[in-house]
């Protein structure tokens, strides 16, 4: 609490004084932004699809949970440093490439296995596609009008974007975007479930609540969503209103759950771009030399940040023989530990570490 | 009955069974997560294993910006959660023992998790199950205490803690040298 008061002592008025907390400020700003965008998008609230109001409420509850979780997470000392420095480094030339690699095509998952990569592409892009269709519809940022018979006008943010033939290819993709995304997610989730049920590596560590629940939730959403189409196309809309409520329920439950379970990695993942920028940028500036072997093993900046973070947690690895463990590269740190156990200065012997790659 | 990993360092014969066994643990994706070091490589054949000591207050988890390193209720400090690890490598730099390994291709840290799918049910971790020289053992606190009684100690200390380690750990490590004069059964 004392740190809070000292921060608040800063003189000069700021917009932050108007809010009780960071959470209140974030909530106010995002709900205001949603309202303003909807005001513009729906041509002053004249084109609101009230059939979707449940999603609207669900989204606002989700935003509350998201900020609660995200702000608590961002207050941790290491996270705070990374986010602060990562934002500063966003203008690096390599940012778009790293972002596409990490957030678009998931290169690092490909290296964990082609199967896992395919399943993740299907689930990830299926969900993104579904969100890009659903939320604009929910908040009225996108809707369709029919001025001439047989032609739809797509209205985006209140502007007539284009007029398409009702039985044309663009219109077909618009009607079926959610069916396509549902099929992608179902395929991906089935692959993931198959892996979790059959793969011994995965089976060793998985938990029902953490690893299976999000998959079942996604499956629940996708199947109920697809059923809506089935009911409309093949069953003349039989039980469609009921299924629509069930589908809405499944989406809202998942949205509320999202910031607190495995799916929380979706909003948090962009920080991996920050981390890569942070390592590359400060690695170019100055590298730290190991005090024993002289190897460059990490950037000076990152080393200092880690030392500071550990200092906040009252951890300091100063040794009796006058140096700090943070000054040693990792192999030397391990050898130094052996020397503490044995009394012989293993780290001073200029021999590469022995074979550590025994195969089973 | 809570059991701990207990290391009797000087028993190590350098067979690297622990490394091989580690690769076979479920969830380890056929890569080992521990180390075996020559103590004085140009002079003699003494080796010692170096494992994650599962600190009570782990520097790796404290330094992780993504909360990817979780602590199990048994006290085991788990490997990074694959979906959370953002590849910043803070943990490798924070660990006072240099234990976490990092895979740059997969952008993922991995470290000893005490074979949590085994040890959570009281089954010894792979390394302790295969160690032929009783360097790595899986013991209850009473058994560790009983071991203490076998030894003549001149300083009252027999397992390493401060100042030999940097903090309290869930793994117990003996102090080499104190086992002299004890007849070993293997």
Short mmCIF file of C-alpha atoms in Angstrom, two decimals:
data_model
loop_
_atom_site.label_atom_id
_atom_site.label_comp_id
_atom_site.label_asym_id
_atom_site.label_seq_id
_atom_site.Cartn_x
_atom_site.Cartn_y
_atom_site.Cartn_z
CA UNK A 1 0.00 0.00 0.00
CA UNK A 2 2.84 2.39 0.78
CA UNK A 3 4.20 2.22 -2.73
CA UNK A 4 0.77 3.19 -4.00
CA UNK A 5 0.60 6.33 -1.89
CA UNK A 6 4.07 7.41 -2.96
CA UNK A 7 3.06 7.07 -6.60
CA UNK A 8 -0.08 9.06 -6.00
CA UNK A 9 1.92 11.87 -4.43
CA UNK A 10 3.12 12.98 -7.83
CA UNK A 11 1.87 16.50 -8.34
CA UNK A 12 0.02 17.65 -11.41
CA UNK A 13 -3.36 16.45 -12.47
CA UNK A 14 -3.72 13.53 -14.80
CA UNK A 15 -6.69 11.83 -16.37
CA UNK A 16 -5.92 8.87 -14.10
CA UNK A 17 -7.16 10.87 -11.09
CA UNK A 18 -10.67 10.55 -12.47
CA UNK A 19 -10.65 6.77 -12.00
CA UNK A 20 -10.59 4.68 -8.86
CA UNK A 21 -8.26 2.14 -10.40
CA UNK A 22 -6.53 0.98 -13.53
CA UNK A 23 -9.31 -1.58 -13.89
CA UNK A 24 -12.02 1.10 -13.75
CA UNK A 25 -10.19 3.21 -16.30
CA UNK A 26 -9.66 0.32 -18.71
CA UNK A 27 -13.29 -0.77 -18.40
CA UNK A 28 -14.61 2.74 -18.90
CA UNK A 29 -12.46 3.35 -21.95
CA UNK A 30 -13.23 0.05 -23.64
CA UNK A 31 -16.98 0.16 -22.99
CA UNK A 32 -17.05 3.76 -24.23
CA UNK A 33 -15.11 2.77 -27.33
CA UNK A 34 -17.58 -0.07 -27.98
CA UNK A 35 -20.56 2.27 -27.58
CA UNK A 36 -19.05 4.95 -29.83
CA UNK A 37 -18.06 2.42 -32.49
CA UNK A 38 -21.53 0.90 -32.40
CA UNK A 39 -23.09 4.35 -32.57
CA UNK A 40 -21.15 5.03 -35.76
CA UNK A 41 -21.48 1.51 -37.15
CA UNK A 42 -25.23 1.20 -36.67
CA UNK A 43 -25.98 4.62 -38.09
CA UNK A 44 -26.97 6.05 -34.71
CA UNK A 45 -28.37 2.79 -33.38
CA UNK A 46 -30.86 2.35 -36.20
CA UNK A 47 -29.51 -1.07 -37.27
CA UNK A 48 -28.98 -3.00 -34.03
CA UNK A 49 -29.55 -6.74 -34.31
CA UNK A 50 -31.23 -7.32 -30.95
CA UNK A 51 -31.28 -11.03 -31.62
CA UNK A 52 -27.59 -10.90 -30.69
CA UNK A 53 -27.83 -8.81 -27.52
CA UNK A 54 -26.80 -11.80 -25.36
CA UNK A 55 -23.40 -11.77 -27.05
CA UNK A 56 -23.16 -8.07 -26.30
CA UNK A 57 -23.63 -8.65 -22.57
CA UNK A 58 -21.29 -11.63 -22.74
CA UNK A 59 -18.60 -9.55 -24.40
CA UNK A 60 -18.78 -6.89 -21.72
CA UNK A 61 -18.51 -9.51 -18.97
CA UNK A 62 -15.56 -10.97 -20.88
CA UNK A 63 -13.86 -7.58 -21.02
CA UNK A 64 -14.28 -7.28 -17.25
CA UNK A 65 -12.67 -10.68 -16.68
CA UNK A 66 -9.97 -9.96 -19.20
CA UNK A 67 -8.88 -6.71 -17.58
CA UNK A 68 -9.04 -8.24 -14.12
CA UNK A 69 -6.74 -11.03 -15.22
CA UNK A 70 -4.53 -8.98 -17.51
CA UNK A 71 -3.92 -6.16 -15.05
CA UNK A 72 -3.11 -8.58 -12.21
CA UNK A 73 -0.70 -10.33 -14.55
CA UNK A 74 0.85 -7.12 -15.86
CA UNK A 75 1.60 -5.96 -12.33
CA UNK A 76 4.07 -8.80 -11.73
CA UNK A 77 7.58 -7.31 -11.77
CA UNK A 78 8.99 -9.35 -14.70
CA UNK A 79 5.84 -8.86 -16.79
CA UNK A 80 5.78 -5.14 -16.14
CA UNK A 81 9.37 -4.73 -17.34
CA UNK A 82 8.78 -6.81 -20.47
CA UNK A 83 5.58 -5.02 -21.45
CA UNK A 84 7.11 -1.59 -20.86
CA UNK A 85 10.25 -2.30 -22.87
CA UNK A 86 8.38 -4.34 -25.46
CA UNK A 87 6.05 -1.44 -26.25
CA UNK A 88 9.06 0.83 -26.76
CA UNK A 89 10.63 -1.65 -29.16
CA UNK A 90 7.49 -2.19 -31.24
CA UNK A 91 8.85 0.06 -33.98
CA UNK A 92 11.71 -2.32 -34.79
CA UNK A 93 11.95 -3.34 -38.42
CA UNK A 94 11.68 -7.02 -37.57
CA UNK A 95 8.39 -6.63 -35.67
CA UNK A 96 6.01 -7.47 -38.57
CA UNK A 97 8.01 -10.56 -39.48
CA UNK A 98 8.20 -11.78 -35.90
CA UNK A 99 4.52 -11.05 -35.38
CA UNK A 100 3.51 -13.06 -38.45
CA UNK A 101 5.80 -15.89 -37.39
CA UNK A 102 4.56 -16.03 -33.81
CA UNK A 103 0.92 -14.99 -34.14
CA UNK A 104 0.01 -15.80 -37.73
CA UNK A 105 1.69 -18.97 -38.89
CA UNK A 106 2.99 -20.30 -35.56
CA UNK A 107 6.40 -21.35 -36.89
CA UNK A 108 7.56 -22.48 -33.47
CA UNK A 109 4.65 -24.91 -33.20
CA UNK A 110 5.65 -26.46 -36.52
CA UNK A 111 8.94 -27.32 -34.84
CA UNK A 112 7.00 -29.10 -32.11
CA UNK A 113 5.37 -31.32 -34.69
CA UNK A 114 3.47 -31.00 -37.96
CA UNK A 115 0.34 -32.58 -36.48
CA UNK A 116 0.21 -30.08 -33.65
CA UNK A 117 0.83 -27.25 -36.09
CA UNK A 118 -2.05 -28.26 -38.36
CA UNK A 119 -4.41 -28.62 -35.42
CA UNK A 120 -3.37 -25.25 -34.04
CA UNK A 121 -3.73 -23.50 -37.40
CA UNK A 122 -7.22 -24.96 -37.76
CA UNK A 123 -8.36 -24.05 -34.26
CA UNK A 124 -6.58 -20.70 -34.13
CA UNK A 125 -7.62 -19.36 -37.50
CA UNK A 126 -11.06 -20.88 -37.21
CA UNK A 127 -11.61 -18.94 -34.00
CA UNK A 128 -10.13 -15.71 -35.41
CA UNK A 129 -12.33 -15.96 -38.49
CA UNK A 130 -15.40 -16.62 -36.36
CA UNK A 131 -14.62 -13.65 -34.11
CA UNK A 132 -14.05 -11.37 -37.10
CA UNK A 133 -17.52 -12.23 -38.36
CA UNK A 134 -19.41 -12.47 -35.08
CA UNK A 135 -18.35 -9.36 -33.19
CA UNK A 136 -18.88 -6.87 -36.03
CA UNK A 137 -22.37 -8.36 -36.42
CA UNK A 138 -23.04 -8.22 -32.67
CA UNK A 139 -22.06 -4.57 -32.32
CA UNK A 140 -23.55 -3.56 -35.64
CA UNK A 141 -20.21 -2.65 -37.21
CA UNK A 142 -21.23 -4.75 -40.19
CA UNK A 143 -24.67 -5.56 -41.50
CA UNK A 144 -26.45 -6.32 -44.74
CA UNK A 145 -29.29 -4.40 -46.36
CA UNK A 146 -31.21 -5.22 -49.50
CA UNK A 147 -32.11 -2.15 -51.48
CA UNK A 148 -32.67 -3.85 -54.86
CA UNK A 149 -34.18 -7.26 -54.91
CA UNK A 150 -31.46 -9.88 -55.36
CA UNK A 151 -28.58 -7.60 -54.29
CA UNK A 152 -27.19 -7.22 -50.80
CA UNK A 153 -25.37 -4.09 -49.70
CA UNK A 154 -22.64 -4.81 -47.18
CA UNK A 155 -22.46 -1.93 -44.72
CA UNK A 156 -19.22 -1.60 -42.77
CA UNK A 157 -18.96 1.01 -40.02
CA UNK A 158 -21.98 2.79 -41.46
CA UNK A 159 -20.50 3.01 -44.94
CA UNK A 160 -21.84 1.13 -47.92
CA UNK A 161 -18.86 -1.09 -48.64
CA UNK A 162 -20.13 -2.92 -51.70
CA UNK A 163 -23.20 -4.34 -53.34
CA UNK A 164 -23.10 -8.04 -54.08
CA UNK A 165 -25.41 -10.45 -55.85
CA UNK A 166 -27.38 -12.45 -53.32
CA UNK A 167 -26.40 -15.69 -55.03
CA UNK A 168 -22.85 -14.56 -55.87
CA UNK A 169 -19.58 -15.93 -54.59
CA UNK A 170 -18.84 -13.12 -52.07
CA UNK A 171 -22.32 -13.43 -50.65
CA UNK A 172 -21.87 -17.20 -50.41
CA UNK A 173 -18.67 -16.75 -48.42
CA UNK A 174 -20.39 -14.23 -46.16
CA UNK A 175 -23.28 -16.57 -45.38
CA UNK A 176 -20.96 -19.50 -44.85
CA UNK A 177 -18.03 -17.85 -43.07
CA UNK A 178 -19.19 -19.16 -39.72
CA UNK A 179 -19.85 -22.62 -41.17
CA UNK A 180 -16.33 -22.69 -42.58
CA UNK A 181 -14.81 -21.52 -39.31
CA UNK A 182 -16.92 -24.07 -37.38
CA UNK A 183 -15.70 -26.85 -39.64
CA UNK A 184 -12.09 -25.72 -39.15
CA UNK A 185 -12.49 -25.62 -35.39
CA UNK A 186 -14.23 -29.01 -35.27
CA UNK A 187 -11.48 -30.59 -37.38
CA UNK A 188 -8.75 -28.98 -35.25
CA UNK A 189 -10.40 -29.86 -31.96
CA UNK A 190 -10.88 -33.46 -33.08
CA UNK A 191 -7.20 -33.64 -33.97
CA UNK A 192 -6.31 -32.17 -30.57
CA UNK A 193 -8.62 -34.59 -28.76
CA UNK A 194 -7.19 -37.51 -30.70
CA UNK A 195 -3.70 -36.46 -29.73
CA UNK A 196 -4.65 -36.01 -26.08
CA UNK A 197 -6.30 -39.41 -25.98
CA UNK A 198 -3.63 -41.37 -27.87
CA UNK A 199 -0.28 -39.62 -27.52
CA UNK A 200 1.58 -40.87 -24.45
CA UNK A 201 3.66 -37.68 -24.18
CA UNK A 202 0.51 -35.60 -23.96
CA UNK A 203 -1.33 -38.05 -21.72
CA UNK A 204 1.36 -37.91 -19.07
CA UNK A 205 0.74 -34.32 -18.07
CA UNK A 206 -2.74 -33.32 -19.18
CA UNK A 207 -5.56 -32.46 -16.82
CA UNK A 208 -9.25 -32.59 -17.59
CA UNK A 209 -10.13 -29.08 -16.48
CA UNK A 210 -7.09 -27.38 -17.95
CA UNK A 211 -6.54 -29.25 -21.20
CA UNK A 212 -9.84 -30.88 -22.16
CA UNK A 213 -12.45 -28.36 -21.00
CA UNK A 214 -11.45 -25.63 -23.47
CA UNK A 215 -11.51 -28.19 -26.30
CA UNK A 216 -14.99 -29.38 -25.32
CA UNK A 217 -16.19 -25.77 -25.06
CA UNK A 218 -14.93 -25.01 -28.57
CA UNK A 219 -16.55 -28.20 -29.82
CA UNK A 220 -19.82 -27.26 -28.09
CA UNK A 221 -19.81 -23.83 -29.75
CA UNK A 222 -18.94 -25.16 -33.20
CA UNK A 223 -21.42 -28.03 -33.21
CA UNK A 224 -24.35 -25.95 -31.94
CA UNK A 225 -23.41 -23.28 -34.47
CA UNK A 226 -23.33 -25.75 -37.34
CA UNK A 227 -26.62 -27.26 -36.17
CA UNK A 228 -28.23 -23.86 -36.64
CA UNK A 229 -27.33 -24.05 -40.31
CA UNK A 230 -28.50 -27.67 -40.53
CA UNK A 231 -31.85 -26.71 -38.99
CA UNK A 232 -32.30 -23.83 -41.38
CA UNK A 233 -31.27 -25.66 -44.52
CA UNK A 234 -32.63 -29.17 -43.96
CA UNK A 235 -35.27 -28.91 -41.23
CA UNK A 236 -37.11 -25.74 -42.24
CA UNK A 237 -35.92 -24.01 -39.07
CA UNK A 238 -37.23 -26.65 -36.69
CA UNK A 239 -36.13 -25.85 -33.11
CA UNK A 240 -33.92 -23.12 -34.48
CA UNK A 241 -34.80 -20.48 -31.82
CA UNK A 242 -34.01 -22.93 -29.02
CA UNK A 243 -30.73 -23.99 -30.57
CA UNK A 244 -29.87 -20.34 -31.09
CA UNK A 245 -30.18 -19.81 -27.33
CA UNK A 246 -28.07 -22.89 -26.59
CA UNK A 247 -25.41 -21.64 -28.99
CA UNK A 248 -25.49 -18.21 -27.40
CA UNK A 249 -25.10 -19.79 -23.98
CA UNK A 250 -22.09 -21.82 -25.14
CA UNK A 251 -20.36 -18.74 -26.55
CA UNK A 252 -21.00 -16.63 -23.46
CA UNK A 253 -19.73 -19.33 -21.09
CA UNK A 254 -16.57 -19.68 -23.17
CA UNK A 255 -16.04 -15.93 -23.27
CA UNK A 256 -16.34 -15.69 -19.50
CA UNK A 257 -13.98 -18.64 -19.05
CA UNK A 258 -11.46 -17.46 -21.62
CA UNK A 259 -9.21 -15.18 -19.52
CA UNK A 260 -8.85 -17.72 -16.73
CA UNK A 261 -7.96 -21.02 -18.36
CA UNK A 262 -5.80 -22.38 -21.10
CA UNK A 263 -7.41 -20.09 -23.65
CA UNK A 264 -5.90 -17.12 -21.80
CA UNK A 265 -2.84 -17.61 -23.95
CA UNK A 266 -4.73 -16.06 -26.88
CA UNK A 267 -4.79 -12.50 -25.53
CA UNK A 268 -1.41 -12.89 -23.77
CA UNK A 269 0.53 -14.40 -26.64
CA UNK A 270 1.53 -11.12 -28.37
CA UNK A 271 3.99 -10.67 -25.52
CA UNK A 272 6.14 -13.31 -27.22
CA UNK A 273 6.78 -10.76 -29.95
CA UNK A 274 7.85 -8.31 -27.25
CA UNK A 275 10.17 -10.96 -25.84
CA UNK A 276 11.81 -11.65 -29.19
CA UNK A 277 12.27 -7.92 -29.90
CA UNK A 278 13.64 -7.43 -26.41
CA UNK A 279 16.21 -10.18 -26.82
CA UNK A 280 17.25 -9.08 -30.32
CA UNK A 281 17.43 -5.36 -29.59
CA UNK A 282 19.38 -5.54 -26.35
CA UNK A 283 21.46 -8.44 -27.67
CA UNK A 284 22.70 -6.15 -30.45
CA UNK A 285 23.54 -3.42 -27.97
CA UNK A 286 25.76 -5.18 -25.45
CA UNK A 287 26.28 -8.77 -24.46
CA UNK A 288 27.30 -9.90 -21.03
CA UNK A 289 30.55 -11.79 -20.67
CA UNK A 290 30.81 -14.81 -18.41
CA UNK A 291 33.22 -14.00 -15.61
CA UNK A 292 34.83 -17.42 -15.78
CA UNK A 293 34.95 -18.49 -19.44
CA UNK A 294 34.34 -15.15 -21.18
CA UNK A 295 31.47 -16.40 -23.32
CA UNK A 296 28.76 -13.93 -24.31
CA UNK A 297 25.62 -15.52 -22.97
CA UNK A 298 22.91 -12.88 -22.58
CA UNK A 299 22.34 -9.17 -23.12
CA UNK A 300 23.48 -6.89 -20.33
CA UNK A 301 20.02 -5.34 -20.21
CA UNK A 302 18.20 -8.64 -19.70
CA UNK A 303 20.69 -9.78 -17.10
CA UNK A 304 20.18 -6.56 -15.14
CA UNK A 305 16.42 -6.83 -15.47
CA UNK A 306 16.46 -10.36 -14.09
CA UNK A 307 18.73 -9.30 -11.23
CA UNK A 308 16.31 -6.46 -10.42
CA UNK A 309 13.27 -8.73 -10.55
CA UNK A 310 14.93 -11.23 -8.24
CA UNK A 311 15.94 -8.32 -6.01
CA UNK A 312 12.26 -7.36 -5.70
CA UNK A 313 11.69 -10.91 -4.50
CA UNK A 314 14.62 -10.59 -2.09
CA UNK A 315 16.80 -13.02 -3.95
CA UNK A 316 20.41 -12.17 -4.50
CA UNK A 317 23.00 -14.69 -5.49
CA UNK A 318 26.16 -13.07 -4.18
CA UNK A 319 28.82 -15.69 -3.50
CA UNK A 320 31.36 -15.63 -0.71
CA UNK A 321 34.17 -15.66 -3.25
CA UNK A 322 33.12 -12.24 -4.40
CA UNK A 323 31.01 -12.68 -7.52
CA UNK A 324 27.35 -12.95 -8.31
CA UNK A 325 25.89 -16.04 -9.94
CA UNK A 326 24.30 -13.81 -12.58
CA UNK A 327 27.81 -13.15 -13.89
CA UNK A 328 28.34 -16.78 -14.89
CA UNK A 329 27.19 -18.37 -18.12
CA UNK A 330 24.95 -21.40 -17.68
CA UNK A 331 27.54 -24.20 -18.07
CA UNK A 332 29.89 -22.34 -15.75
CA UNK A 333 27.05 -21.86 -13.26
CA UNK A 334 26.45 -25.62 -13.24
CA UNK A 335 30.14 -26.38 -12.88
CA UNK A 336 30.39 -23.84 -10.09
CA UNK A 337 27.60 -25.70 -8.27
CA UNK A 338 29.52 -28.95 -8.65
CA UNK A 339 32.50 -27.15 -7.16
CA UNK A 340 30.39 -26.07 -4.18
CA UNK A 341 29.45 -29.70 -3.64
CA UNK A 342 32.90 -31.20 -4.15
CA UNK A 343 35.22 -28.47 -3.00
CA UNK A 344 37.17 -28.70 -6.24
CA UNK A 345 36.94 -25.72 -8.61
CA UNK A 346 35.42 -27.56 -11.56
CA UNK A 347 34.48 -24.31 -13.29
CA UNK A 348 38.14 -23.29 -13.50
CA UNK A 349 39.09 -26.38 -15.53
CA UNK A 350 39.06 -25.36 -19.19
CA UNK A 351 37.26 -28.43 -20.48
CA UNK A 352 33.94 -28.43 -22.27
CA UNK A 353 31.15 -30.07 -20.34
CA UNK A 354 31.00 -33.81 -20.89
CA UNK A 355 28.40 -35.63 -22.96
CA UNK A 356 24.95 -34.65 -21.74
CA UNK A 357 23.03 -36.28 -24.55
CA UNK A 358 22.61 -39.87 -23.45
CA UNK A 359 19.75 -41.27 -25.51
CA UNK A 360 17.27 -43.58 -23.91
CA UNK B 1 3.49 -40.45 2.37
CA UNK B 2 5.51 -37.58 0.96
CA UNK B 3 8.78 -38.64 -0.53
CA UNK B 4 11.64 -36.54 -1.71
CA UNK B 5 14.43 -36.89 -4.19
CA UNK B 6 17.63 -37.37 -2.25
CA UNK B 7 21.07 -37.15 -3.84
CA UNK B 8 24.09 -38.99 -2.46
CA UNK B 9 26.50 -37.25 -4.75
CA UNK B 10 29.63 -39.30 -4.26
CA UNK B 11 27.99 -42.56 -5.26
CA UNK B 12 27.79 -41.38 -8.85
CA UNK B 13 29.65 -43.59 -11.30
CA UNK B 14 28.92 -41.47 -14.37
CA UNK B 15 26.81 -44.08 -16.18
CA UNK B 16 24.31 -41.43 -17.28
CA UNK B 17 21.39 -43.76 -16.76
CA UNK B 18 19.55 -40.83 -15.21
CA UNK B 19 19.93 -38.85 -18.43
CA UNK B 20 18.73 -41.74 -20.54
CA UNK B 21 15.81 -42.47 -18.23
CA UNK B 22 14.83 -38.80 -18.24
CA UNK B 23 14.32 -38.94 -22.00
CA UNK B 24 11.80 -41.75 -21.50
CA UNK B 25 9.54 -39.95 -19.07
CA UNK B 26 6.07 -39.09 -20.35
CA UNK B 27 5.90 -35.46 -21.44
CA UNK B 28 9.65 -35.08 -21.81
CA UNK B 29 9.44 -35.58 -25.60
CA UNK B 30 12.55 -37.78 -25.53
CA UNK B 31 14.89 -35.08 -24.30
CA UNK B 32 16.75 -35.17 -21.02
CA UNK B 33 16.49 -32.42 -18.49
CA UNK B 34 19.35 -33.06 -16.07
CA UNK B 35 23.13 -33.07 -16.10
CA UNK B 36 26.09 -35.24 -15.14
CA UNK B 37 29.39 -33.47 -14.60
CA UNK B 38 32.98 -34.58 -14.27
CA UNK B 39 34.27 -33.09 -11.07
CA UNK B 40 37.91 -32.88 -12.13
CA UNK B 41 37.85 -34.03 -15.73
CA UNK B 42 41.58 -34.15 -16.51
CA UNK B 43 42.57 -35.89 -13.31
CA UNK B 44 40.03 -38.47 -12.14
CA UNK B 45 36.76 -40.14 -13.01
CA UNK B 46 34.55 -38.75 -10.24
CA UNK B 47 31.23 -37.52 -11.59
CA UNK B 48 28.24 -35.87 -9.96
CA UNK B 49 24.69 -35.47 -11.18
CA UNK B 50 23.12 -32.03 -11.20
CA UNK B 51 19.36 -31.93 -11.13
CA UNK B 52 16.81 -29.23 -10.57
CA UNK B 53 16.67 -28.90 -6.80
CA UNK B 54 13.06 -27.66 -6.81
CA UNK B 55 13.56 -24.55 -4.73
CA UNK B 56 10.88 -23.62 -2.22
CA UNK B 57 11.13 -20.08 -3.59
CA UNK B 58 12.12 -20.70 -7.21
CA UNK B 59 13.98 -17.91 -9.00
CA UNK B 60 12.89 -19.27 -12.39
CA UNK B 61 9.19 -18.92 -11.61
CA UNK B 62 9.71 -15.53 -9.97
CA UNK B 63 11.41 -14.18 -13.07
CA UNK B 64 8.93 -15.61 -15.57
CA UNK B 65 6.88 -12.82 -17.18
CA UNK B 66 4.26 -15.24 -18.49
CA UNK B 67 3.57 -17.25 -15.33
CA UNK B 68 4.49 -20.28 -17.38
CA UNK B 69 6.39 -22.03 -14.57
CA UNK B 70 3.90 -23.41 -12.09
CA UNK B 71 4.55 -24.99 -8.73
CA UNK B 72 2.80 -28.29 -8.10
CA UNK B 73 1.16 -28.98 -4.76
CA UNK B 74 3.90 -31.55 -4.08
CA UNK B 75 6.43 -28.73 -4.25
CA UNK B 76 7.78 -29.71 -7.68
CA UNK B 77 8.62 -26.70 -9.84
CA UNK B 78 7.11 -27.68 -13.18
CA UNK B 79 8.44 -27.23 -16.67
CA UNK B 80 7.10 -24.27 -18.67
CA UNK B 81 3.50 -24.58 -19.84
CA UNK B 82 3.88 -24.92 -23.59
CA UNK B 83 1.16 -22.46 -24.48
CA UNK B 84 2.32 -19.81 -22.03
CA UNK B 85 6.12 -19.83 -22.45
CA UNK B 86 7.01 -16.79 -24.54
CA UNK B 87 10.66 -17.70 -24.99
CA UNK B 88 12.26 -14.79 -23.15
CA UNK B 89 14.72 -17.09 -21.34
CA UNK B 90 14.54 -15.11 -18.10
CA UNK B 91 14.32 -18.39 -16.19
CA UNK B 92 17.59 -19.76 -17.57
CA UNK B 93 19.34 -16.58 -16.48
CA UNK B 94 17.63 -16.42 -13.10
CA UNK B 95 18.29 -20.00 -11.98
CA UNK B 96 21.27 -20.00 -9.63
CA UNK B 97 22.13 -23.53 -10.74
CA UNK B 98 21.74 -23.05 -14.50
CA UNK B 99 19.19 -25.85 -14.85
CA UNK B 100 16.47 -24.78 -17.33
CA UNK B 101 17.16 -25.76 -20.93
CA UNK B 102 15.91 -23.76 -23.87
CA UNK B 103 14.86 -24.90 -27.31
CA UNK B 104 15.24 -21.95 -29.69
CA UNK B 105 13.47 -23.77 -32.56
CA UNK B 106 10.36 -24.47 -30.51
CA UNK B 107 10.70 -21.20 -28.59
CA UNK B 108 10.18 -23.17 -25.41
CA UNK B 109 11.92 -23.74 -22.10
CA UNK B 110 11.95 -27.19 -20.53
CA UNK B 111 13.23 -28.28 -17.17
CA UNK B 112 13.01 -31.13 -14.69
CA UNK B 113 9.46 -31.53 -13.37
CA UNK B 114 10.35 -34.43 -11.07
CA UNK B 115 8.44 -36.62 -13.55
CA UNK B 116 5.28 -35.14 -12.11
CA UNK B 117 2.94 -37.72 -13.62
CA UNK B 118 4.86 -40.31 -11.58
CA UNK B 119 5.89 -38.44 -8.46
CA UNK B 120 2.44 -36.97 -7.82
CA UNK B 121 1.32 -40.56 -7.18
CA UNK B 122 4.36 -41.39 -5.07
CA UNK B 123 6.19 -43.23 -7.86
CA UNK B 124 9.87 -42.24 -7.96
CA UNK B 125 10.99 -40.04 -10.84
CA UNK B 126 12.66 -41.84 -13.74
CA UNK B 127 16.20 -40.88 -12.73
CA UNK B 128 15.78 -42.23 -9.21
CA UNK B 129 14.14 -45.43 -10.49
CA UNK B 130 17.07 -46.34 -12.69
CA UNK B 131 20.09 -45.06 -10.79
CA UNK B 132 22.24 -48.19 -10.30
CA UNK B 133 24.47 -46.69 -7.64
CA UNK B 134 21.89 -45.18 -5.28
CA UNK B 135 23.07 -41.69 -6.09
CA UNK B 136 19.49 -40.68 -6.73
CA UNK B 137 17.01 -42.00 -4.21
CA UNK B 138 13.33 -41.44 -3.52
CA UNK B 139 12.88 -41.36 0.25
CA UNK B 140 10.51 -40.23 2.96
CA UNK B 141 11.70 -37.64 5.44
CA UNK B 142 11.98 -40.38 8.10
CA UNK B 143 14.21 -42.45 5.85
CA UNK B 144 16.39 -39.44 5.21
CA UNK B 145 16.60 -38.87 8.97
CA UNK B 146 17.45 -42.53 9.55
CA UNK B 147 20.29 -42.16 7.08
CA UNK B 148 21.58 -39.25 9.06
CA UNK B 149 21.92 -41.45 12.15
CA UNK B 150 24.30 -43.81 10.34
CA UNK B 151 26.92 -41.19 9.90
CA UNK B 152 29.43 -39.69 12.28
CA UNK B 153 29.17 -36.03 11.74
CA UNK B 154 31.74 -33.63 13.03
CA UNK B 155 29.85 -30.48 12.28
CA UNK B 156 26.23 -31.47 12.81
CA UNK B 157 25.49 -30.87 9.16
CA UNK B 158 24.92 -33.56 6.66
CA UNK B 159 22.59 -32.39 3.97
CA UNK B 160 23.44 -29.33 2.03
CA UNK B 161 21.36 -26.29 2.58
CA UNK B 162 22.62 -22.81 3.25
CA UNK B 163 25.38 -21.86 2.63
CA UNK B 164 26.01 -24.62 0.11
CA UNK B 165 22.82 -23.89 -1.76
CA UNK B 166 21.11 -20.59 -2.40
CA UNK B 167 17.90 -21.32 -0.54
CA UNK B 168 15.57 -23.99 0.81
CA UNK B 169 15.00 -26.78 -1.68
CA UNK B 170 12.59 -29.68 -1.91
CA UNK B 171 15.38 -31.99 -3.09
CA UNK B 172 17.88 -33.01 -0.44
CA UNK B 173 21.56 -33.27 -1.29
CA UNK B 174 24.12 -34.89 0.97
CA UNK B 175 27.46 -33.27 1.68
CA UNK B 176 30.15 -35.30 -0.06
CA UNK B 177 32.78 -36.69 2.22
CA UNK B 178 30.58 -37.58 5.16
CA UNK B 179 29.84 -41.07 3.94
CA UNK B 180 33.42 -42.20 4.46
CA UNK B 181 33.66 -45.22 6.69
CA UNK B 182 30.17 -46.43 5.93
CA UNK B 183 29.94 -49.86 4.34
CA UNK B 184 27.80 -49.64 1.26
CA UNK B 185 25.48 -52.42 0.31
CA UNK B 186 25.70 -52.31 -3.47
#
